[in-house]
């Protein structure tokens, strides 16, 4: 994927995350490989439960109890984080990679004024005194566009609106100037207008500060405007990857097509929204061969018996026996 | 916030008035009476009547109730006709011993439960958390007289490290040595209960997203526990501690009797057996006042800790 030849900021190779259930270990996310370069936004898209949040947690070293990475490599700025000690990895969090999550109210401690939370990590990392810490907090809150930030330093999270809380949460993540931001459904809990504002903010940070962003969402319509590349995940595996334009114009995988078909379009209102039959499979019971086959309208017998091959080229590929628009690639 | 304090204080005052009234009528409702306990159960009705007149017990209940209030407001708690000494003096002698025991056990319990609860919350899904949960039930269920005797057996008889009972009269060292086992005995079941409750709160807090956010920022587990989880988990715990103060005192009564430790609990027990009404009512009142105070302090502390209450 690397176009410049420079080492990517984040490289994930053959990642497998497993969880334990009733004494047995099940792979939940498998064979996930991707790269992000500085200043790029990569969107990881999939339905709820497909493993995208677990992938994010693995990148951050924050897998819940009972889950573990048991295969693959994660290279953050060239360092293999899975080999680091817990403390060394902890020190990378915040400084090299920051994170924003879905629910911005729950993400903030209700009983600490926001300025303390915003600069807490920076205070500990850089040993700021109180005055410097408040100045840094103000700077960060202004950076993320909290209006009248100076008078809001001592406010508590419940005194902010949902969108403002998410801005504050982004400020928290940026406190130590990380170079990669993992944003796990950061706009899902927000209304449409606020969603757009948060996306604009992320885009501005990406453009102005060279921040790399891994944007995780179930909503393809958010991706179109700002993402550089799109990764589609289904049932714990990547099914398609491509530059955003190529992906939107000629998606290869029937699952991607189905996701795109579920977005209302203003330019073609006569098109009916389509939905995907059935439910995504449970990790305890993944189908053999192509995991999407049981729900796929294009599935043939081979899809259920043979692992799908990789089709397309190095910049836009999918795993599918019967890709949709390969002939035009 | 000031409105809240005023409201809370008035609740305490009303509780106090109810308490004083209740104690008065409860004492009067008990069978027998002071005259019988002084003169013995075989006293002649004439002698009883004479003594009742002398003590003012023949006057209408409403008048006695008024006098009871006046005396209380003047700080006069009466005279113990069994021990032949003023009740205030009696309580003054025993109170500090009980305060030393109960406050010692309370502080130790709070300390233990904060540490154990945080560890338990952090280990919620692991074996360690379940082991702690099991130990909590064991210690919670163990009666004070059983743990007390067990501790005496181990630390006094076997190891000969600590005195098995009584109070030290000479110097702070001796006093503390005599306090060690009773404090531990009382603190064990109390910490088991406290830490189970606080551990549950801590577990709930550890599940909150802000803990994940804190981890994502690279904060250490120590800092997350002390600065984030503790701060949020401690509020309901403060309320619980306030509510448990009378329970602690009742546990103290048993502990004092196991260790032959002459404190207020021991005095309460004696005066109940001896039908020493003035002492009995004074101690009952005192426990009630401490309970009301404990709850008041807990609520005020809570309002300081909870920024949302403070701002409304």
Coordinates of C-alpha atoms in Angstrom, one line a residue:
Chain A
X1 CA 0.0 0.0 0.0
X2 CA 2.9 2.3 0.7
X3 CA 3.2 4.7 -2.2
X4 CA 6.1 6.8 -1.0
X5 CA 8.3 3.9 0.1
X6 CA 8.6 5.4 3.6
X7 CA 7.9 3.1 6.5
X8 CA 4.2 3.3 7.5
X9 CA 3.3 4.7 10.9
X10 CA 1.2 1.6 11.6
X11 CA 1.6 -1.7 10.1
X12 CA -0.6 -4.6 11.1
X13 CA 0.4 -8.0 9.8
X14 CA -1.6 -11.2 9.9
X15 CA -3.2 -10.2 13.2
X16 CA -5.3 -12.8 14.9
X17 CA -7.3 -12.0 18.1
X18 CA -8.8 -14.9 20.0
X19 CA -11.2 -15.0 22.9
X20 CA -12.1 -17.7 25.4
X21 CA -15.5 -19.1 25.7
X22 CA -16.4 -21.9 28.1
X23 CA -12.8 -23.1 28.3
X24 CA -12.2 -23.1 24.5
X25 CA -10.3 -20.5 22.5
X26 CA -11.9 -19.1 19.4
X27 CA -10.3 -16.9 16.9
X28 CA -12.5 -13.8 16.5
X29 CA -10.4 -11.7 14.2
X30 CA -8.1 -13.4 11.7
X31 CA -5.6 -12.5 9.0
X32 CA -6.0 -8.8 9.4
X33 CA -3.2 -6.8 7.6
X34 CA -3.1 -3.2 6.8
X35 CA -1.0 -0.1 6.9
X36 CA -1.5 3.6 7.7
X37 CA 0.9 6.4 6.7
X38 CA 1.2 9.7 8.5
X39 CA -1.5 12.2 7.5
X40 CA -3.9 9.6 6.0
X41 CA -7.3 8.5 7.2
X42 CA -8.1 4.8 6.9
X43 CA -11.7 3.8 7.5
X44 CA -12.4 0.3 8.9
X45 CA -16.0 -0.5 8.1
X46 CA -18.3 -3.3 9.2
X47 CA -21.4 -4.3 11.0
X48 CA -21.6 -4.4 14.8
X49 CA -19.8 -7.5 16.1
X50 CA -17.6 -8.0 13.1
X51 CA -14.4 -7.5 15.2
X52 CA -13.5 -4.0 14.2
X53 CA -13.5 -2.7 17.8
X54 CA -11.6 -5.7 18.9
X55 CA -9.0 -4.9 16.3
X56 CA -8.7 -1.4 17.6
X57 CA -8.4 -2.6 21.1
X58 CA -5.6 -4.9 20.1
X59 CA -3.7 -2.0 18.4
X60 CA -4.0 -0.1 21.6
X61 CA -3.0 -3.0 23.8
X62 CA -6.4 -2.6 25.6
X63 CA -8.0 -6.0 24.9
X64 CA -10.6 -6.9 27.5
X65 CA -9.8 -9.7 29.9
X66 CA -10.1 -13.0 28.1
X67 CA -9.0 -11.8 24.7
X68 CA -5.5 -12.0 23.3
X69 CA -3.5 -11.5 20.2
X70 CA -2.1 -14.9 19.4
X71 CA -0.7 -14.4 16.0
X72 CA 0.7 -11.6 13.8
X73 CA 2.6 -8.4 14.3
X74 CA 1.7 -4.8 15.1
X75 CA 4.4 -2.3 14.1
X76 CA 3.9 1.2 15.5
X77 CA 6.5 3.5 14.0
X78 CA 8.7 0.5 13.4
X79 CA 8.4 -0.9 17.0
X80 CA 6.9 -4.2 17.4
X81 CA 4.5 -3.4 20.3
X82 CA 3.5 -7.0 21.0
X83 CA 7.0 -7.6 22.1
X84 CA 7.2 -4.6 24.4
X85 CA 6.7 -4.9 28.2
X86 CA 3.4 -3.7 29.5
X87 CA 5.0 -0.6 30.9
X88 CA 6.8 0.3 27.7
X89 CA 3.6 -0.2 25.7
X90 CA 1.7 1.9 28.1
X91 CA 4.2 4.7 27.6
X92 CA 3.6 4.6 23.9
X93 CA -0.2 5.1 24.4
X94 CA -1.0 8.7 24.5
X95 CA 2.3 9.7 23.0
X96 CA 2.4 7.7 19.8
X97 CA -1.2 6.6 19.5
X98 CA -4.3 8.2 21.0
X99 CA -7.8 7.0 21.0
X100 CA -11.4 8.3 20.9
X101 CA -14.4 6.1 21.6
X102 CA -18.1 6.0 21.0
X103 CA -19.8 7.4 24.1
X104 CA -18.3 10.8 24.9
X105 CA -20.0 11.2 28.2
X106 CA -18.9 7.9 29.6
X107 CA -15.4 8.4 28.2
X108 CA -14.9 11.3 30.6
X109 CA -14.6 11.0 34.4
X110 CA -17.7 12.7 35.8
X111 CA -16.0 14.0 38.9
X112 CA -12.9 15.7 37.6
X113 CA -13.0 19.1 35.9
X114 CA -12.2 18.8 32.2
X115 CA -8.9 20.7 32.2
X116 CA -7.4 18.2 34.6
X117 CA -8.5 15.3 32.4
X118 CA -7.3 17.0 29.2
X119 CA -3.8 17.5 30.4
X120 CA -3.4 14.6 32.9
X121 CA -1.4 12.5 30.5
X122 CA 0.7 15.5 29.4
X123 CA 1.4 16.6 33.0
X124 CA 2.7 13.1 33.8
X125 CA 4.7 12.8 30.6
X126 CA 6.3 16.2 30.5
X127 CA 6.1 17.2 34.2
X128 CA 4.1 20.4 33.6
X129 CA 3.4 22.7 36.6
X130 CA -0.1 23.9 37.3
X131 CA 0.1 27.1 35.2
X132 CA 1.7 25.4 32.2
X133 CA -0.8 22.6 32.5
X134 CA -3.8 25.0 32.4
X135 CA -2.2 26.8 29.4
X136 CA -1.8 23.5 27.6
X137 CA -5.4 22.5 28.4
X138 CA -6.6 25.8 27.0
X139 CA -4.5 25.3 23.9
X140 CA -5.9 21.8 23.4
X141 CA -9.5 22.8 23.9
X142 CA -9.1 25.6 21.4
X143 CA -7.5 23.3 19.0
X144 CA -10.5 21.0 19.0
X145 CA -12.8 24.0 18.8
X146 CA -14.5 24.3 22.2
X147 CA -15.9 27.8 22.1
X148 CA -14.9 30.2 25.0
X149 CA -12.5 27.5 26.1
X150 CA -10.9 29.8 28.7
X151 CA -14.0 30.0 30.8
X152 CA -14.8 26.3 30.5
X153 CA -11.6 24.9 31.9
X154 CA -13.1 24.2 35.3
X155 CA -16.4 22.8 34.1
X156 CA -17.3 19.2 34.5
X157 CA -18.2 16.8 31.7
X158 CA -22.0 16.9 32.4
X159 CA -22.0 20.6 31.7
X160 CA -21.1 20.0 28.0
X161 CA -23.3 18.9 25.1
X162 CA -22.7 15.6 23.4
X163 CA -20.7 17.1 20.5
X164 CA -18.6 19.3 22.8
X165 CA -17.9 16.3 25.0
X166 CA -16.6 14.4 22.0
X167 CA -14.4 17.4 21.2
X168 CA -13.1 17.3 24.8
X169 CA -12.5 13.6 24.4
X170 CA -10.5 14.3 21.3
X171 CA -8.5 16.9 23.2
X172 CA -7.7 14.3 25.8
X173 CA -6.4 11.9 23.1
X174 CA -4.2 14.7 21.6
X175 CA -2.7 15.8 24.9
X176 CA 0.7 14.2 24.2
X177 CA 0.8 14.9 20.5
X178 CA 0.2 11.3 19.2
X179 CA 0.9 10.7 15.6
X180 CA -1.9 8.1 15.2
X181 CA -5.5 8.5 16.4
X182 CA -7.7 5.4 16.7
X183 CA -11.3 6.7 16.5
X184 CA -13.7 3.9 17.3
X185 CA -17.2 4.9 16.2
X186 CA -16.5 8.5 17.5
X187 CA -19.7 9.9 15.9
X188 CA -22.2 7.1 16.4
X189 CA -23.7 8.6 19.5
X190 CA -24.1 12.0 17.9
X191 CA -26.7 13.7 15.7
X192 CA -26.0 14.1 12.0
X193 CA -24.9 17.7 12.1
X194 CA -22.6 17.1 15.1
X195 CA -21.3 14.0 13.3
X196 CA -20.3 16.2 10.3
X197 CA -18.6 18.7 12.6
X198 CA -16.5 16.1 14.4
X199 CA -15.5 14.6 11.1
X200 CA -14.4 18.0 9.9
X201 CA -12.4 18.4 13.0
X202 CA -10.7 15.1 12.5
X203 CA -10.0 16.0 8.9
X204 CA -8.5 19.3 9.9
X205 CA -6.2 17.6 12.5
X206 CA -5.2 15.1 9.8
X207 CA -4.4 17.8 7.3
X208 CA -2.8 20.4 9.6
X209 CA -0.8 18.2 11.9
X210 CA -0.1 15.1 9.8
X211 CA -2.2 13.0 12.1
X212 CA -2.9 9.5 10.9
X213 CA -6.4 8.3 11.7
X214 CA -7.9 4.9 11.9
X215 CA -11.6 5.6 11.7
X216 CA -13.8 2.7 12.7
X217 CA -17.4 2.9 11.8
X218 CA -20.4 0.8 10.7
X219 CA -21.6 3.8 8.6
X220 CA -20.1 3.8 5.1
X221 CA -21.8 7.2 4.3
X222 CA -19.4 8.9 6.8
X223 CA -16.4 7.5 5.0
X224 CA -17.0 8.9 1.5
X225 CA -15.9 12.5 2.2
X226 CA -12.8 12.3 4.2
X227 CA -11.2 8.8 4.2
X228 CA -8.3 8.0 2.0
X229 CA -8.8 4.3 2.1
X230 CA -11.5 1.9 3.1
X231 CA -11.2 -1.5 4.7
X232 CA -14.3 -3.7 4.9
X233 CA -14.4 -6.3 7.6
X234 CA -16.9 -9.1 7.8
X235 CA -17.0 -11.8 10.5
X236 CA -13.5 -11.2 11.7
X237 CA -11.8 -11.0 8.3
X238 CA -11.0 -8.2 5.9
X239 CA -13.0 -8.7 2.7
X240 CA -12.1 -5.7 0.7
X241 CA -9.6 -2.9 0.7
X242 CA -9.2 0.0 -1.6
X243 CA -8.8 3.8 -2.2
X244 CA -12.0 5.5 -1.3
X245 CA -12.9 6.6 -4.9
X246 CA -12.2 3.3 -6.4
X247 CA -14.1 1.6 -3.6
X248 CA -17.2 3.7 -3.9
X249 CA -17.2 3.6 -7.7
X250 CA -16.5 -0.1 -8.2
X251 CA -16.6 -2.1 -5.0
X252 CA -15.6 -5.7 -5.6
X253 CA -17.1 -7.7 -2.8
X254 CA -20.8 -8.4 -2.7
X255 CA -20.8 -7.5 1.0
X256 CA -19.4 -4.0 0.2
X257 CA -22.0 -3.6 -2.4
X258 CA -24.7 -4.6 0.1
X259 CA -23.3 -2.0 2.6
X260 CA -23.4 0.7 -0.1
X261 CA -26.9 -0.3 -1.1
X262 CA -28.0 0.4 2.5
X263 CA -27.1 4.1 2.2
X264 CA -29.9 6.5 1.1
X265 CA -28.7 8.5 -1.9
X266 CA -29.9 12.0 -2.6
X267 CA -28.7 11.8 -6.2
X268 CA -30.7 8.7 -7.0
X269 CA -33.8 8.7 -4.8
X270 CA -35.6 6.3 -7.0
X271 CA -33.2 3.5 -6.0
X272 CA -34.7 1.4 -3.3
X273 CA -32.6 0.8 -0.2
X274 CA -31.5 -2.8 0.1
X275 CA -30.8 -4.6 3.2
X276 CA -28.8 -7.7 3.9
X277 CA -30.7 -10.9 4.6
X278 CA -29.9 -12.7 7.8
X279 CA -27.5 -11.9 10.7
X280 CA -23.8 -11.8 10.8
X281 CA -22.4 -15.1 12.2
X282 CA -21.2 -15.6 15.7
X283 CA -17.4 -16.0 16.2
X284 CA -18.2 -19.4 17.8
X285 CA -19.8 -20.5 14.6
X286 CA -18.1 -18.9 11.6
X287 CA -19.2 -20.6 8.3
X288 CA -16.5 -22.5 6.4
X289 CA -14.8 -21.0 3.3
X290 CA -16.3 -17.6 2.5
X291 CA -18.0 -16.4 5.6
X292 CA -20.4 -14.1 3.8
X293 CA -21.6 -17.0 1.5
X294 CA -24.7 -17.8 3.6
X295 CA -26.0 -14.2 3.2
X296 CA -24.5 -13.5 -0.3
X297 CA -26.9 -13.1 -3.2
X298 CA -24.1 -14.1 -5.7
X299 CA -22.9 -17.1 -3.8
X300 CA -22.2 -20.3 -5.7
X301 CA -21.3 -23.8 -4.3
X302 CA -17.6 -23.0 -4.5
X303 CA -18.1 -20.1 -2.1
X304 CA -19.1 -22.6 0.6
X305 CA -16.3 -25.1 0.0
X306 CA -13.2 -23.2 -1.1
X307 CA -11.5 -20.3 0.6
X308 CA -12.1 -17.2 -1.7
X309 CA -9.1 -16.0 -3.6
X310 CA -7.7 -12.5 -3.5
X311 CA -8.8 -10.6 -6.6
X312 CA -8.0 -7.1 -7.9
X313 CA -4.6 -5.5 -7.7
X314 CA -2.3 -4.4 -4.8
X315 CA -4.2 -1.1 -4.3
X316 CA -7.8 -2.4 -4.5
X317 CA -8.4 -6.0 -3.7
X318 CA -11.1 -8.3 -2.2
X319 CA -11.4 -11.9 -1.2
X320 CA -14.2 -13.3 -3.4
X321 CA -15.0 -16.1 -5.8
X322 CA -17.5 -13.9 -7.7
X323 CA -16.4 -10.3 -7.4
X324 CA -18.9 -7.7 -8.6
X325 CA -17.0 -5.4 -10.9
X326 CA -13.6 -6.8 -11.4
X327 CA -13.8 -6.5 -15.2
X328 CA -13.8 -2.7 -15.0
X329 CA -10.8 -2.5 -12.6
Chain B
X1 CA -25.3 23.7 48.4
X2 CA -26.1 25.8 51.5
X3 CA -29.8 25.0 51.0
X4 CA -28.9 21.4 51.0
X5 CA -26.9 21.7 54.2
X6 CA -29.8 23.5 56.0
X7 CA -32.3 20.9 54.8
X8 CA -30.0 18.1 55.9
X9 CA -29.4 19.7 59.3
X10 CA -33.1 20.1 59.9
X11 CA -33.6 16.5 59.2
X12 CA -31.0 15.7 61.8
X13 CA -32.7 17.9 64.4
X14 CA -36.1 16.3 63.8
X15 CA -34.5 12.8 64.1
X16 CA -32.9 13.9 67.4
X17 CA -36.2 15.1 68.8
X18 CA -37.8 11.8 67.8
X19 CA -34.9 9.9 69.3
X20 CA -35.2 11.6 72.7
X21 CA -38.9 11.0 72.8
X22 CA -38.6 7.4 71.8
X23 CA -36.0 6.6 74.4
X24 CA -38.1 8.3 77.0
X25 CA -41.2 6.2 76.3
X26 CA -39.3 3.0 75.7
X27 CA -37.7 3.3 79.2
X28 CA -41.1 4.0 80.7
X29 CA -42.7 1.1 78.9
X30 CA -40.3 -1.5 80.4
X31 CA -41.7 -3.6 83.1
X32 CA -40.5 -3.2 86.7
X33 CA -39.1 0.2 87.3
X34 CA -36.3 2.0 89.1
X35 CA -37.8 1.5 92.5
X36 CA -37.9 -2.2 92.2
X37 CA -34.3 -2.4 90.9
X38 CA -33.2 -0.3 93.9
X39 CA -35.3 -1.9 96.6
X40 CA -35.3 -5.4 95.2
X41 CA -38.3 -7.3 93.9
X42 CA -39.7 -8.1 97.3
X43 CA -40.1 -4.5 98.4
X44 CA -43.4 -3.4 99.9
X45 CA -45.8 -1.3 97.8
X46 CA -45.5 1.5 100.3
X47 CA -41.7 1.7 100.1
X48 CA -41.9 1.6 96.3
X49 CA -44.5 4.4 96.2
X50 CA -42.4 6.5 98.6
X51 CA -39.3 6.1 96.5
X52 CA -41.3 6.8 93.3
X53 CA -42.6 10.1 94.9
X54 CA -39.1 11.0 96.0
X55 CA -37.8 10.5 92.5
X56 CA -40.7 12.3 90.9
X57 CA -41.9 9.1 89.1
X58 CA -45.5 9.6 90.4
X59 CA -46.0 12.8 88.5
X60 CA -47.9 12.8 85.2
X61 CA -45.9 11.4 82.2
X62 CA -46.1 14.8 80.4
X63 CA -44.4 16.5 83.3
X64 CA -41.8 13.9 83.5
X65 CA -41.2 14.2 79.8
X66 CA -40.8 17.9 80.1
X67 CA -38.3 17.5 83.0
X68 CA -36.4 14.9 80.9
X69 CA -36.0 17.5 78.1
X70 CA -34.9 20.2 80.5
X71 CA -32.3 18.0 82.1
X72 CA -31.0 16.9 78.8
X73 CA -30.7 20.4 77.5
X74 CA -28.8 21.3 80.7
X75 CA -26.5 18.4 80.0
X76 CA -27.7 16.4 83.1
X77 CA -27.9 12.7 82.4
X78 CA -29.0 11.7 85.9
X79 CA -27.5 9.5 88.6
X80 CA -26.8 5.8 88.4
X81 CA -28.5 4.4 91.5
X82 CA -26.7 1.1 90.9
X83 CA -23.1 2.4 90.5
X84 CA -23.7 5.4 92.8
X85 CA -22.1 7.9 90.5
X86 CA -23.3 10.5 88.0
X87 CA -24.2 9.0 84.6
X88 CA -22.1 11.8 82.8
X89 CA -19.1 10.8 84.9
X90 CA -19.7 7.1 84.1
X91 CA -20.0 7.7 80.4
X92 CA -17.0 10.0 80.4
X93 CA -14.9 7.2 81.9
X94 CA -16.1 4.5 79.4
X95 CA -16.6 6.5 76.3
X96 CA -13.0 7.2 75.3
X97 CA -12.2 3.5 75.6
X98 CA -15.1 2.6 73.2
X99 CA -14.2 5.5 70.9
X100 CA -10.6 4.2 70.8
X101 CA -11.9 0.7 69.9
X102 CA -14.7 1.7 67.5
X103 CA -12.8 4.4 65.7
X104 CA -9.7 2.3 65.5
X105 CA -11.7 -0.6 64.0
X106 CA -13.6 1.9 61.7
X107 CA -10.4 3.4 60.3
X108 CA -8.8 0.0 59.9
X109 CA -11.9 -1.3 58.1
X110 CA -12.0 1.7 55.8
X111 CA -8.4 1.4 54.9
X112 CA -8.6 -2.4 54.3
X113 CA -11.8 -2.1 52.3
X114 CA -10.4 0.7 50.0
X115 CA -7.4 -1.4 49.2
X116 CA -9.1 -4.7 48.9
X117 CA -12.1 -3.2 47.1
X118 CA -9.9 -1.6 44.4
X119 CA -7.9 -4.8 43.9
X120 CA -11.2 -6.8 43.7
X121 CA -12.7 -4.3 41.2
X122 CA -9.5 -4.5 39.1
X123 CA -9.5 -8.3 39.2
X124 CA -13.3 -8.6 38.8
X125 CA -13.1 -11.3 36.1
X126 CA -10.0 -13.1 37.4
X127 CA -9.6 -15.9 39.9
X128 CA -8.1 -13.4 42.5
X129 CA -11.4 -11.4 42.5
X130 CA -13.3 -14.6 43.2
X131 CA -10.9 -15.6 46.0
X132 CA -11.4 -12.2 47.6
X133 CA -15.2 -12.5 47.3
X134 CA -15.1 -15.9 49.0
X135 CA -12.9 -14.6 51.9
X136 CA -15.3 -11.7 52.4
X137 CA -18.2 -14.1 52.9
X138 CA -16.1 -16.2 55.3
X139 CA -15.1 -13.2 57.4
X140 CA -18.4 -11.6 57.2
X141 CA -20.1 -14.7 58.6
X142 CA -17.7 -15.3 61.4
X143 CA -19.1 -14.2 64.7
X144 CA -17.1 -11.7 66.7
X145 CA -16.8 -14.1 69.7
X146 CA -15.4 -16.8 67.4
X147 CA -12.8 -14.6 65.7
X148 CA -12.0 -13.0 69.0
X149 CA -11.2 -16.3 70.7
X150 CA -9.3 -17.5 67.7
X151 CA -7.1 -14.4 67.7
X152 CA -6.6 -14.7 71.4
X153 CA -5.6 -18.3 71.0
X154 CA -3.1 -17.5 68.2
X155 CA -1.6 -14.2 69.3
X156 CA -1.9 -14.4 73.1
X157 CA -1.7 -18.0 74.0
X158 CA 0.4 -19.5 71.2
X159 CA 2.6 -16.6 70.2
X160 CA 2.4 -14.6 73.4
X161 CA 2.6 -11.4 71.5
X162 CA -0.4 -9.5 72.7
X163 CA -2.5 -9.4 75.9
X164 CA -5.7 -11.4 75.7
X165 CA -7.9 -8.8 77.2
X166 CA -8.4 -5.9 79.6
X167 CA -7.0 -2.4 79.1
X168 CA -3.5 -1.1 79.6
X169 CA -3.3 1.5 82.3
X170 CA 0.3 2.4 82.0
X171 CA 1.3 4.5 79.0
X172 CA 0.3 4.5 75.3
X173 CA 2.3 1.5 74.4
X174 CA 0.3 -0.7 76.8
X175 CA -3.0 0.8 75.7
X176 CA -2.3 0.2 72.1
X177 CA -1.2 -3.4 72.7
X178 CA -4.4 -4.0 74.6
X179 CA -6.4 -2.5 71.8
X180 CA -4.7 -4.5 68.9
X181 CA -6.7 -7.7 69.2
X182 CA -10.1 -6.2 69.9
X183 CA -9.7 -3.7 67.1
X184 CA -8.7 -6.5 64.7
X185 CA -11.6 -8.7 65.8
X186 CA -14.1 -5.9 65.3
X187 CA -12.5 -4.8 62.0
X188 CA -12.5 -8.2 60.3
X189 CA -16.2 -8.7 59.8
X190 CA -16.7 -4.9 59.2
X191 CA -14.0 -4.8 56.5
X192 CA -15.5 -7.9 54.9
X193 CA -18.8 -6.1 54.6
X194 CA -17.3 -2.8 53.6
X195 CA -14.9 -4.1 51.1
X196 CA -17.6 -6.3 49.5
X197 CA -19.7 -3.2 48.9
X198 CA -16.8 -1.0 47.9
X199 CA -15.4 -3.8 45.7
X200 CA -18.7 -3.9 43.9
X201 CA -18.7 -0.2 43.4
X202 CA -15.1 -0.3 42.2
X203 CA -15.9 -3.1 39.7
X204 CA -18.8 -1.0 38.3
X205 CA -16.4 2.0 37.9
X206 CA -13.7 -0.2 36.2
X207 CA -16.3 -1.1 33.6
X208 CA -16.9 2.6 32.7
X209 CA -15.5 3.9 29.5
X210 CA -13.5 6.6 31.3
X211 CA -11.2 3.9 32.6
X212 CA -10.6 2.8 29.1
X213 CA -10.0 6.4 28.1
X214 CA -7.5 6.7 30.9
X215 CA -5.7 3.6 29.8
X216 CA -5.7 4.8 26.2
X217 CA -3.9 7.9 27.4
X218 CA -1.1 5.7 28.9
X219 CA -2.0 6.4 32.6
X220 CA -0.7 3.8 35.0
X221 CA -3.0 1.4 36.7
X222 CA -2.0 3.0 40.1
X223 CA -3.1 6.4 38.9
X224 CA -6.3 5.1 37.4
X225 CA -7.2 3.4 40.6
X226 CA -6.3 6.2 43.0
X227 CA -7.3 9.2 40.9
X228 CA -10.2 8.0 38.8
X229 CA -11.9 4.8 40.2
X230 CA -11.5 5.6 43.8
X231 CA -13.0 9.1 43.4
X232 CA -16.1 7.8 41.8
X233 CA -16.5 4.6 43.8
X234 CA -16.1 6.2 47.2
X235 CA -19.3 8.2 47.2
X236 CA -21.8 5.5 47.8
X237 CA -19.3 3.9 50.2
X238 CA -19.3 7.0 52.4
X239 CA -23.0 6.7 52.8
X240 CA -22.7 3.1 53.7
X241 CA -20.0 3.8 56.3
X242 CA -22.2 6.5 57.9
X243 CA -25.1 4.0 58.1
X244 CA -23.0 1.2 59.5
X245 CA -21.8 3.2 62.6
X246 CA -24.5 1.8 64.9
X247 CA -23.8 -1.8 63.6
X248 CA -20.2 -1.2 64.4
X249 CA -21.1 -0.2 67.9
X250 CA -23.2 -3.3 68.4
X251 CA -20.3 -5.4 67.2
X252 CA -18.2 -3.4 69.7
X253 CA -20.5 -4.6 72.5
X254 CA -19.7 -8.2 71.7
X255 CA -16.0 -7.5 71.2
X256 CA -15.8 -5.7 74.5
X257 CA -17.4 -8.6 76.3
X258 CA -15.0 -11.2 74.6
X259 CA -12.0 -9.2 75.6
X260 CA -13.3 -8.1 78.9
X261 CA -12.7 -4.6 77.7
X262 CA -14.5 -2.1 79.9
X263 CA -16.1 0.2 77.4
X264 CA -19.5 1.7 76.7
X265 CA -20.7 -1.6 75.2
X266 CA -19.8 -3.4 78.3
X267 CA -21.5 -0.7 80.4
X268 CA -24.6 -1.0 78.3
X269 CA -24.8 -4.7 78.8
X270 CA -24.3 -4.4 82.6
X271 CA -26.8 -1.6 83.0
X272 CA -29.4 -3.6 81.0
X273 CA -28.9 -6.6 83.3
X274 CA -29.0 -4.4 86.4
X275 CA -32.0 -2.4 85.2
X276 CA -29.9 0.8 85.6
X277 CA -32.4 3.0 83.7
X278 CA -30.5 6.3 83.8
X279 CA -27.4 4.7 82.4
X280 CA -29.3 2.6 79.9
X281 CA -31.2 5.6 78.5
X282 CA -28.1 7.8 78.4
X283 CA -26.1 5.2 76.4
X284 CA -29.1 4.5 74.1
X285 CA -29.3 8.2 73.5
X286 CA -25.6 8.5 72.9
X287 CA -25.7 5.7 70.3
X288 CA -28.6 7.4 68.6
X289 CA -26.8 10.7 68.5
X290 CA -23.7 9.1 67.1
X291 CA -25.8 7.4 64.4
X292 CA -27.5 10.7 63.4
X293 CA -24.1 12.4 63.4
X294 CA -22.5 9.7 61.3
X295 CA -25.2 9.9 58.7
X296 CA -25.0 13.7 58.7
X297 CA -21.3 13.7 58.2
X298 CA -21.6 11.0 55.5
X299 CA -24.2 13.1 53.6
X300 CA -22.2 16.3 53.9
X301 CA -19.0 14.5 52.7
X302 CA -21.0 13.1 49.8
X303 CA -22.2 16.5 48.7
X304 CA -18.6 17.8 48.8
X305 CA -17.5 14.8 46.7
X306 CA -20.3 14.9 44.2
X307 CA -19.7 17.8 41.9
X308 CA -23.2 17.5 40.5
X309 CA -24.8 18.0 43.9
X310 CA -22.4 20.8 44.6
X311 CA -23.5 22.8 41.6
X312 CA -27.2 22.5 42.0

